[in-house]
Amino acid sequence: MTAAALDLLCRLVSSALAAEEGRTIAPVPLGEVPARDLLDAVRRHRVPELLASRAGELGLPADVVRVLDAMVAGSRQRHLVHTLETVRAWRLLDAAGIEAAVFKGIPLSVLTTGRPDARGAGDVDLLVRPEAAAAAHRLLTTTGWALHEQGRIEPGMWAWRHVLRWGHTLTYLGAGADVDLHWRLDAMPGAQPDTDALLARRTTVEVGGTRVPTLAPADAFRHLAGHREGWIWLRTLVDLRRLARDPAVFGQELPVPALTSLAAARATVGLPDAVPGRVLAALDRIPDATLARARAHHELPVAIFGGAGTGREVRNGMASVRRPRDLQQLAVTLVLPPHAALPIRSATAWGGVPRAVALRTRRLVSRR
């Protein structure tokens, strides 16, 4: 992706969001940026729905609008399947008496815009209490979902216990939509509120004709701002700007990772007028070098980073340390992170730990 295409996309997205907020906007000329480069940037940053909805006000040329409309039309079937799978996954847990919330995805779209199709389809993210994770796992794996091939673990194995204690999510592959099962919003305990508090504060939105519980706006905002994907897609920063329209989301002090994401949002898609002055002053203190790293992420041609998130997870973890348990978590992340246990099939730590350490060592050596 060219720097010019990213700059143009940021101007278009910022103007489209301003129009959502009721402001009058002027057309944004493409200038010297080829239409193909702009459309590649739109795909990369997952914002065709936003630009297509404001194409007339933005003054986009007809050939660009046709491609945007085709992108949106092409995702409608996937969006329908995503809706059905979101409702199905939540109903499975609810019928079994497992208290859960569905976040990101379609619920976030409804929460921020009132429309289920305002952002593209993706995975189904479920949040349950840690003690309910095993029951949720059994439900998912007996109704069409399966753990990723590198994660054939089951409750009772050492790896399951290691992942449950030190991790926060497992991914289940499905024919319609994948499910990310979370028992915490972040592996670092101090980074996000505990699950009991999140579930107690949850709200509901309508998805596919069903009232589905989701995170309260302030919790959704804090999660997205602190999430390790915050620098990868403009779509996440769009979500942050939409959530930041509610002054109530700034009721608590934000940690450094969250402020960094907000600073990246301000530098790309802009922020609404509702952001308090004290928060803006904190954003002014984010180093330019940090924003330059965010910009470098945005310019990457593809949004696939594999395991490369570990470095940022460690940086975020250090910034999120609040208690001794956080220091333990940081140490485990460095030595034997949860994902290192996923391929290990052993009932006990005596057999599991040496195998996981050996496998991790081989992988680290092979990367050199």
Short mmCIF file of C-alpha atoms in Angstrom, two decimals:
data_model
loop_
_atom_site.label_atom_id
_atom_site.label_comp_id
_atom_site.label_asym_id
_atom_site.label_seq_id
_atom_site.Cartn_x
_atom_site.Cartn_y
_atom_site.Cartn_z
CA MET A 1 0.00 0.00 0.00
CA THR A 2 1.34 3.44 -0.88
CA ALA A 3 1.57 6.22 1.68
CA ALA A 4 -0.54 8.42 -0.60
CA ALA A 5 -3.32 5.81 -0.76
CA LEU A 6 -3.37 5.47 3.03
CA ASP A 7 -3.49 9.25 3.48
CA LEU A 8 -6.39 9.49 1.05
CA LEU A 9 -8.24 6.63 2.74
CA CYS A 10 -7.82 8.30 6.14
CA ARG A 11 -9.30 11.55 4.78
CA LEU A 12 -12.23 9.69 3.26
CA VAL A 13 -12.94 7.68 6.40
CA SER A 14 -12.65 10.73 8.65
CA SER A 15 -15.07 12.69 6.44
CA ALA A 16 -17.54 9.78 6.27
CA LEU A 17 -17.55 9.55 10.07
CA ALA A 18 -18.04 13.29 10.36
CA ALA A 19 -21.08 12.94 8.09
CA GLU A 20 -22.39 10.21 10.41
CA GLU A 21 -22.09 12.71 13.24
CA GLY A 22 -24.29 15.20 11.38
CA ARG A 23 -21.61 17.49 10.02
CA THR A 24 -21.63 18.89 6.51
CA ILE A 25 -18.67 17.57 4.56
CA ALA A 26 -17.03 18.54 1.30
CA PRO A 27 -16.14 16.07 -1.46
CA VAL A 28 -12.69 14.51 -1.08
CA PRO A 29 -10.80 14.45 -4.40
CA LEU A 30 -8.68 11.41 -5.23
CA GLY A 31 -5.90 13.60 -6.50
CA GLU A 32 -3.01 11.63 -8.00
CA VAL A 33 -3.92 8.37 -6.22
CA PRO A 34 -5.01 5.69 -8.73
CA ALA A 35 -8.45 4.22 -8.03
CA ARG A 36 -6.90 0.75 -7.84
CA ASP A 37 -4.56 1.82 -5.01
CA LEU A 38 -7.43 3.36 -3.08
CA LEU A 39 -9.60 0.26 -3.46
CA ASP A 40 -6.72 -1.97 -2.34
CA ALA A 41 -6.44 0.18 0.78
CA VAL A 42 -10.21 -0.09 1.37
CA ARG A 43 -9.99 -3.90 1.24
CA ARG A 44 -6.92 -3.98 3.43
CA HIS A 45 -8.54 -1.82 6.11
CA ARG A 46 -12.03 -3.38 5.88
CA VAL A 47 -14.06 -0.19 5.41
CA PRO A 48 -16.09 -0.64 2.19
CA GLU A 49 -19.43 -0.44 4.04
CA LEU A 50 -18.58 2.94 5.54
CA LEU A 51 -17.39 4.53 2.29
CA ALA A 52 -20.19 3.03 0.20
CA SER A 53 -22.79 4.45 2.59
CA ARG A 54 -21.38 8.00 2.16
CA ALA A 55 -20.15 7.78 -1.44
CA GLY A 56 -22.35 10.63 -2.67
CA GLU A 57 -21.29 13.10 0.02
CA LEU A 58 -17.64 12.12 -0.43
CA GLY A 59 -17.89 12.77 -4.16
CA LEU A 60 -16.40 9.41 -5.10
CA PRO A 61 -16.18 8.74 -8.85
CA ALA A 62 -18.62 6.28 -10.41
CA ASP A 63 -15.99 3.60 -11.11
CA VAL A 64 -14.94 3.58 -7.44
CA VAL A 65 -18.56 3.48 -6.26
CA ARG A 66 -19.29 0.49 -8.51
CA VAL A 67 -16.44 -1.48 -6.96
CA LEU A 68 -17.43 -0.47 -3.41
CA ASP A 69 -21.01 -1.57 -4.09
CA ALA A 70 -19.69 -4.87 -5.44
CA MET A 71 -17.59 -5.38 -2.30
CA VAL A 72 -20.60 -4.78 -0.08
CA ALA A 73 -22.86 -6.99 -2.20
CA GLY A 74 -20.25 -9.74 -2.20
CA SER A 75 -20.18 -9.81 1.59
CA ARG A 76 -23.96 -9.96 2.07
CA GLN A 77 -24.15 -13.76 2.02
CA ARG A 78 -21.30 -14.02 4.48
CA HIS A 79 -22.98 -11.40 6.65
CA LEU A 80 -26.20 -13.41 6.68
CA VAL A 81 -24.34 -16.57 7.68
CA HIS A 82 -22.44 -14.61 10.33
CA THR A 83 -25.76 -13.39 11.74
CA LEU A 84 -27.20 -16.90 11.89
CA GLU A 85 -24.05 -18.33 13.48
CA THR A 86 -23.88 -15.51 16.04
CA VAL A 87 -27.40 -16.24 17.19
CA ARG A 88 -26.88 -20.03 17.06
CA ALA A 89 -23.71 -19.94 19.15
CA TRP A 90 -25.24 -17.71 21.82
CA ARG A 91 -28.46 -19.73 21.97
CA LEU A 92 -26.47 -22.94 22.48
CA LEU A 93 -24.82 -21.50 25.56
CA ASP A 94 -27.95 -19.81 26.85
CA ALA A 95 -30.01 -23.01 26.54
CA ALA A 96 -27.35 -24.82 28.57
CA GLY A 97 -27.53 -22.20 31.32
CA ILE A 98 -24.13 -20.69 30.48
CA GLU A 99 -24.14 -16.93 30.97
CA ALA A 100 -22.38 -15.31 28.03
CA ALA A 101 -21.95 -12.11 26.04
CA VAL A 102 -21.28 -11.77 22.31
CA PHE A 103 -18.96 -8.90 21.44
CA LYS A 104 -17.28 -7.29 18.43
CA GLY A 105 -18.78 -8.42 15.09
CA ILE A 106 -22.46 -7.75 14.46
CA PRO A 107 -23.32 -6.83 18.07
CA LEU A 108 -20.68 -4.08 17.95
CA SER A 109 -22.07 -2.83 14.65
CA VAL A 110 -25.55 -2.53 16.18
CA LEU A 111 -24.17 -0.99 19.37
CA THR A 112 -22.27 1.74 17.50
CA THR A 113 -24.54 2.50 14.54
CA GLY A 114 -27.89 0.82 15.15
CA ARG A 115 -27.36 -1.20 11.95
CA PRO A 116 -26.14 -4.81 11.76
CA ASP A 117 -24.46 -4.33 8.38
CA ALA A 118 -22.40 -1.20 9.08
CA ARG A 119 -19.16 -3.18 9.37
CA GLY A 120 -18.04 -6.37 7.66
CA ALA A 121 -18.62 -9.89 8.91
CA GLY A 122 -16.01 -11.78 10.90
CA ASP A 123 -15.74 -14.28 13.73
CA VAL A 124 -18.21 -14.83 16.55
CA ASP A 125 -16.64 -13.70 19.84
CA LEU A 126 -18.15 -15.19 23.00
CA LEU A 127 -17.29 -14.28 26.58
CA VAL A 128 -18.00 -16.75 29.39
CA ARG A 129 -16.75 -17.16 32.95
CA PRO A 130 -13.53 -19.21 33.28
CA GLU A 131 -15.36 -21.98 35.14
CA ALA A 132 -17.81 -22.30 32.24
CA ALA A 133 -15.14 -22.61 29.52
CA ALA A 134 -15.02 -26.42 29.60
CA ALA A 135 -18.81 -26.74 29.26
CA ALA A 136 -18.82 -24.19 26.43
CA HIS A 137 -16.01 -26.11 24.72
CA ARG A 138 -18.01 -29.35 24.83
CA LEU A 139 -21.09 -27.62 23.43
CA LEU A 140 -19.19 -26.06 20.55
CA THR A 141 -17.29 -29.22 19.63
CA THR A 142 -20.46 -31.32 19.55
CA THR A 143 -22.45 -28.87 17.40
CA GLY A 144 -20.22 -28.29 14.40
CA TRP A 145 -17.19 -26.35 15.61
CA ALA A 146 -13.71 -27.78 16.09
CA LEU A 147 -10.56 -26.42 17.66
CA HIS A 148 -7.87 -25.31 15.24
CA GLU A 149 -5.73 -28.25 14.13
CA GLN A 150 -2.86 -26.98 16.26
CA GLY A 151 -5.06 -26.96 19.35
CA ARG A 152 -6.46 -30.45 19.87
CA ILE A 153 -6.67 -30.08 23.62
CA GLU A 154 -9.47 -31.18 25.91
CA PRO A 155 -10.49 -30.44 29.50
CA GLY A 156 -8.42 -32.66 31.79
CA MET A 157 -5.20 -32.25 29.83
CA TRP A 158 -2.29 -30.25 31.20
CA ALA A 159 -2.44 -27.99 28.14
CA TRP A 160 -6.08 -27.12 28.83
CA ARG A 161 -5.26 -26.11 32.39
CA HIS A 162 -2.26 -24.08 31.22
CA VAL A 163 -4.26 -22.26 28.54
CA LEU A 164 -7.18 -21.62 30.89
CA ARG A 165 -4.94 -20.17 33.58
CA TRP A 166 -2.58 -18.11 31.47
CA GLY A 167 -4.54 -17.53 28.25
CA HIS A 168 -7.82 -15.85 27.49
CA THR A 169 -9.23 -17.35 24.29
CA LEU A 170 -9.50 -20.43 22.06
CA THR A 171 -10.51 -20.44 18.40
CA TYR A 172 -13.03 -22.95 17.00
CA LEU A 173 -13.35 -23.37 13.25
CA GLY A 174 -16.82 -23.70 11.74
CA ALA A 175 -18.33 -24.14 8.31
CA GLY A 176 -20.32 -20.91 8.64
CA ALA A 177 -18.28 -18.74 10.99
CA ASP A 178 -15.44 -19.36 13.40
CA VAL A 179 -15.96 -18.85 17.12
CA ASP A 180 -13.46 -17.25 19.49
CA LEU A 181 -14.30 -18.42 22.99
CA HIS A 182 -13.02 -15.99 25.64
CA TRP A 183 -13.04 -16.35 29.41
CA ARG A 184 -11.20 -13.04 29.84
CA LEU A 185 -10.85 -10.12 27.46
CA ASP A 186 -7.08 -10.08 27.86
CA ALA A 187 -4.51 -12.54 29.15
CA MET A 188 -3.12 -9.79 31.40
CA PRO A 189 -5.54 -9.58 34.37
CA GLY A 190 -4.87 -5.89 34.97
CA ALA A 191 -5.57 -4.89 31.38
CA GLN A 192 -9.35 -5.37 31.43
CA PRO A 193 -12.14 -5.68 34.03
CA ASP A 194 -12.80 -9.19 35.32
CA THR A 195 -15.38 -11.31 33.54
CA ASP A 196 -17.92 -11.24 36.37
CA ALA A 197 -18.03 -7.44 36.22
CA LEU A 198 -18.28 -7.42 32.43
CA LEU A 199 -21.19 -9.85 32.42
CA ALA A 200 -22.94 -7.94 35.21
CA ARG A 201 -22.80 -4.72 33.16
CA ARG A 202 -23.71 -6.22 29.79
CA THR A 203 -26.42 -4.75 27.61
CA THR A 204 -28.45 -6.27 24.77
CA VAL A 205 -28.77 -5.57 21.06
CA GLU A 206 -30.95 -7.14 18.38
CA VAL A 207 -29.17 -9.56 16.04
CA GLY A 208 -31.23 -11.50 13.51
CA GLY A 209 -34.44 -10.82 15.41
CA THR A 210 -32.98 -12.07 18.72
CA ARG A 211 -31.96 -9.98 21.71
CA VAL A 212 -28.32 -10.88 22.28
CA PRO A 213 -26.24 -9.73 25.27
CA THR A 214 -23.08 -7.76 24.50
CA LEU A 215 -20.53 -5.63 26.32
CA ALA A 216 -21.63 -2.31 27.74
CA PRO A 217 -20.36 0.60 25.60
CA ALA A 218 -17.65 1.62 28.09
CA ASP A 219 -16.37 -1.96 28.30
CA ALA A 220 -16.44 -2.38 24.52
CA PHE A 221 -14.51 0.87 24.18
CA ARG A 222 -11.84 -0.10 26.72
CA HIS A 223 -11.46 -3.54 25.15
CA LEU A 224 -11.05 -2.25 21.59
CA ALA A 225 -8.66 0.49 22.66
CA GLY A 226 -6.43 -1.98 24.51
CA HIS A 227 -6.75 -4.82 22.04
CA ARG A 228 -3.60 -5.95 20.24
CA GLU A 229 -5.34 -5.52 16.87
CA GLY A 230 -5.85 -1.82 17.48
CA TRP A 231 -3.14 -0.78 15.03
CA ILE A 232 -3.82 -3.30 12.30
CA TRP A 233 -7.06 -2.13 10.63
CA LEU A 234 -8.64 1.27 10.29
CA ARG A 235 -11.95 -0.51 10.90
CA THR A 236 -11.01 -0.96 14.57
CA LEU A 237 -10.17 2.73 14.83
CA VAL A 238 -13.51 3.53 13.20
CA ASP A 239 -15.19 1.49 15.95
CA LEU A 240 -13.24 3.46 18.56
CA ARG A 241 -14.36 6.81 17.12
CA ARG A 242 -17.97 5.66 17.06
CA LEU A 243 -17.82 4.46 20.67
CA ALA A 244 -16.02 7.66 21.73
CA ARG A 245 -19.10 9.70 20.75
CA ASP A 246 -20.53 8.72 24.15
CA PRO A 247 -18.81 10.78 26.90
CA ALA A 248 -19.68 8.05 29.41
CA VAL A 249 -16.99 5.75 27.97
CA PHE A 250 -14.34 8.06 29.45
CA GLY A 251 -15.53 7.58 33.03
CA GLN A 252 -12.40 5.63 34.05
CA GLU A 253 -8.70 6.33 33.60
CA LEU A 254 -7.39 4.68 30.44
CA PRO A 255 -4.14 2.67 30.47
CA VAL A 256 -1.25 3.54 28.16
CA PRO A 257 -2.12 0.92 25.46
CA ALA A 258 -5.64 2.31 25.22
CA LEU A 259 -4.37 5.88 24.97
CA THR A 260 -1.96 4.78 22.27
CA SER A 261 -4.79 3.35 20.19
CA LEU A 262 -6.79 6.54 20.66
CA ALA A 263 -3.80 8.58 19.56
CA ALA A 264 -3.52 6.37 16.46
CA ALA A 265 -7.23 6.92 15.83
CA ARG A 266 -6.84 10.70 16.13
CA ALA A 267 -3.96 10.62 13.66
CA THR A 268 -5.89 8.59 11.08
CA VAL A 269 -9.69 8.62 11.27
CA GLY A 270 -10.05 11.46 13.77
CA LEU A 271 -11.94 11.64 17.07
CA PRO A 272 -15.35 13.13 17.90
CA ASP A 273 -15.91 16.33 19.86
CA ALA A 274 -17.09 14.31 22.89
CA VAL A 275 -13.52 13.32 23.87
CA PRO A 276 -12.71 15.16 27.13
CA GLY A 277 -9.86 17.65 27.25
CA ARG A 278 -7.95 15.62 29.85
CA VAL A 279 -7.91 12.64 27.46
CA LEU A 280 -6.75 14.81 24.56
CA ALA A 281 -3.95 16.13 26.77
CA ALA A 282 -2.91 12.54 27.54
CA LEU A 283 -2.89 11.75 23.81
CA ASP A 284 -0.51 14.66 23.25
CA ARG A 285 2.02 12.85 25.44
CA ILE A 286 2.13 9.72 23.27
CA PRO A 287 5.60 9.67 21.66
CA ASP A 288 5.86 10.38 17.95
CA ALA A 289 7.88 7.17 17.54
CA THR A 290 4.91 5.15 18.80
CA LEU A 291 2.60 6.76 16.27
CA ALA A 292 5.19 6.11 13.57
CA ARG A 293 5.05 2.38 14.44
CA ALA A 294 1.26 2.49 14.16
CA ARG A 295 1.57 4.16 10.78
CA ALA A 296 4.01 1.46 9.65
CA HIS A 297 1.45 -1.22 10.58
CA HIS A 298 -1.24 0.58 8.61
CA GLU A 299 0.91 0.72 5.50
CA LEU A 300 1.59 -3.03 5.44
CA PRO A 301 -0.04 -4.55 2.35
CA VAL A 302 -1.79 -7.39 4.20
CA ALA A 303 -3.30 -7.62 7.65
CA ILE A 304 -1.79 -10.99 8.54
CA PHE A 305 0.72 -10.88 11.33
CA GLY A 306 0.75 -14.50 12.56
CA GLY A 307 2.56 -14.79 15.86
CA ALA A 308 4.20 -11.43 15.50
CA GLY A 309 1.79 -9.94 18.00
CA THR A 310 3.88 -11.29 20.89
CA GLY A 311 6.15 -8.23 20.93
CA ARG A 312 3.25 -5.86 21.24
CA GLU A 313 1.57 -8.14 23.79
CA VAL A 314 4.67 -7.91 25.96
CA ARG A 315 4.82 -4.10 25.61
CA ASN A 316 1.12 -3.82 26.40
CA GLY A 317 1.56 -6.26 29.25
CA MET A 318 4.32 -4.19 30.84
CA ALA A 319 2.13 -1.09 30.55
CA SER A 320 -0.82 -2.97 32.09
CA VAL A 321 0.89 -4.37 35.19
CA ARG A 322 -1.27 -3.56 38.20
CA ARG A 323 -0.65 -6.43 40.65
CA PRO A 324 1.70 -9.37 41.35
CA ARG A 325 -0.49 -11.68 39.24
CA ASP A 326 0.21 -9.43 36.26
CA LEU A 327 3.95 -9.90 36.73
CA GLN A 328 3.43 -13.67 36.80
CA GLN A 329 1.44 -13.43 33.59
CA LEU A 330 4.17 -11.41 31.91
CA ALA A 331 6.82 -13.95 32.93
CA VAL A 332 4.78 -16.88 31.59
CA THR A 333 4.14 -15.00 28.33
CA LEU A 334 7.89 -14.71 27.85
CA VAL A 335 8.84 -18.25 28.89
CA LEU A 336 5.93 -20.54 28.00
CA PRO A 337 2.99 -18.60 26.51
CA PRO A 338 -0.41 -20.28 26.35
CA HIS A 339 -0.26 -20.98 22.60
CA ALA A 340 2.90 -23.04 23.13
CA ALA A 341 0.81 -25.63 24.96
CA LEU A 342 -1.85 -26.08 22.29
CA PRO A 343 -0.17 -28.96 20.36
CA ILE A 344 0.73 -30.87 23.54
CA ARG A 345 -1.42 -33.85 24.45
CA SER A 346 -0.44 -34.80 27.98
CA ALA A 347 -2.52 -35.32 31.09
CA THR A 348 0.09 -33.99 33.50
CA ALA A 349 2.56 -31.14 33.76
CA TRP A 350 5.37 -33.68 34.17
CA GLY A 351 4.87 -34.78 30.59
CA GLY A 352 3.46 -31.56 29.14
CA VAL A 353 5.90 -28.88 30.28
CA PRO A 354 9.12 -30.49 28.92
CA ARG A 355 7.46 -31.17 25.56
CA ALA A 356 6.07 -27.64 25.29
CA VAL A 357 9.41 -26.07 26.24
CA ALA A 358 11.27 -28.28 23.72
CA LEU A 359 8.79 -27.43 20.94
CA ARG A 360 8.97 -23.71 21.70
CA THR A 361 12.77 -23.81 21.74
CA ARG A 362 12.90 -25.52 18.34
CA ARG A 363 10.54 -22.93 16.88
CA LEU A 364 12.51 -20.02 18.27
CA VAL A 365 15.76 -21.44 16.94
CA SER A 366 14.26 -22.09 13.51
CA ARG A 367 13.26 -18.41 13.19
CA ARG A 368 16.84 -17.22 13.50
#
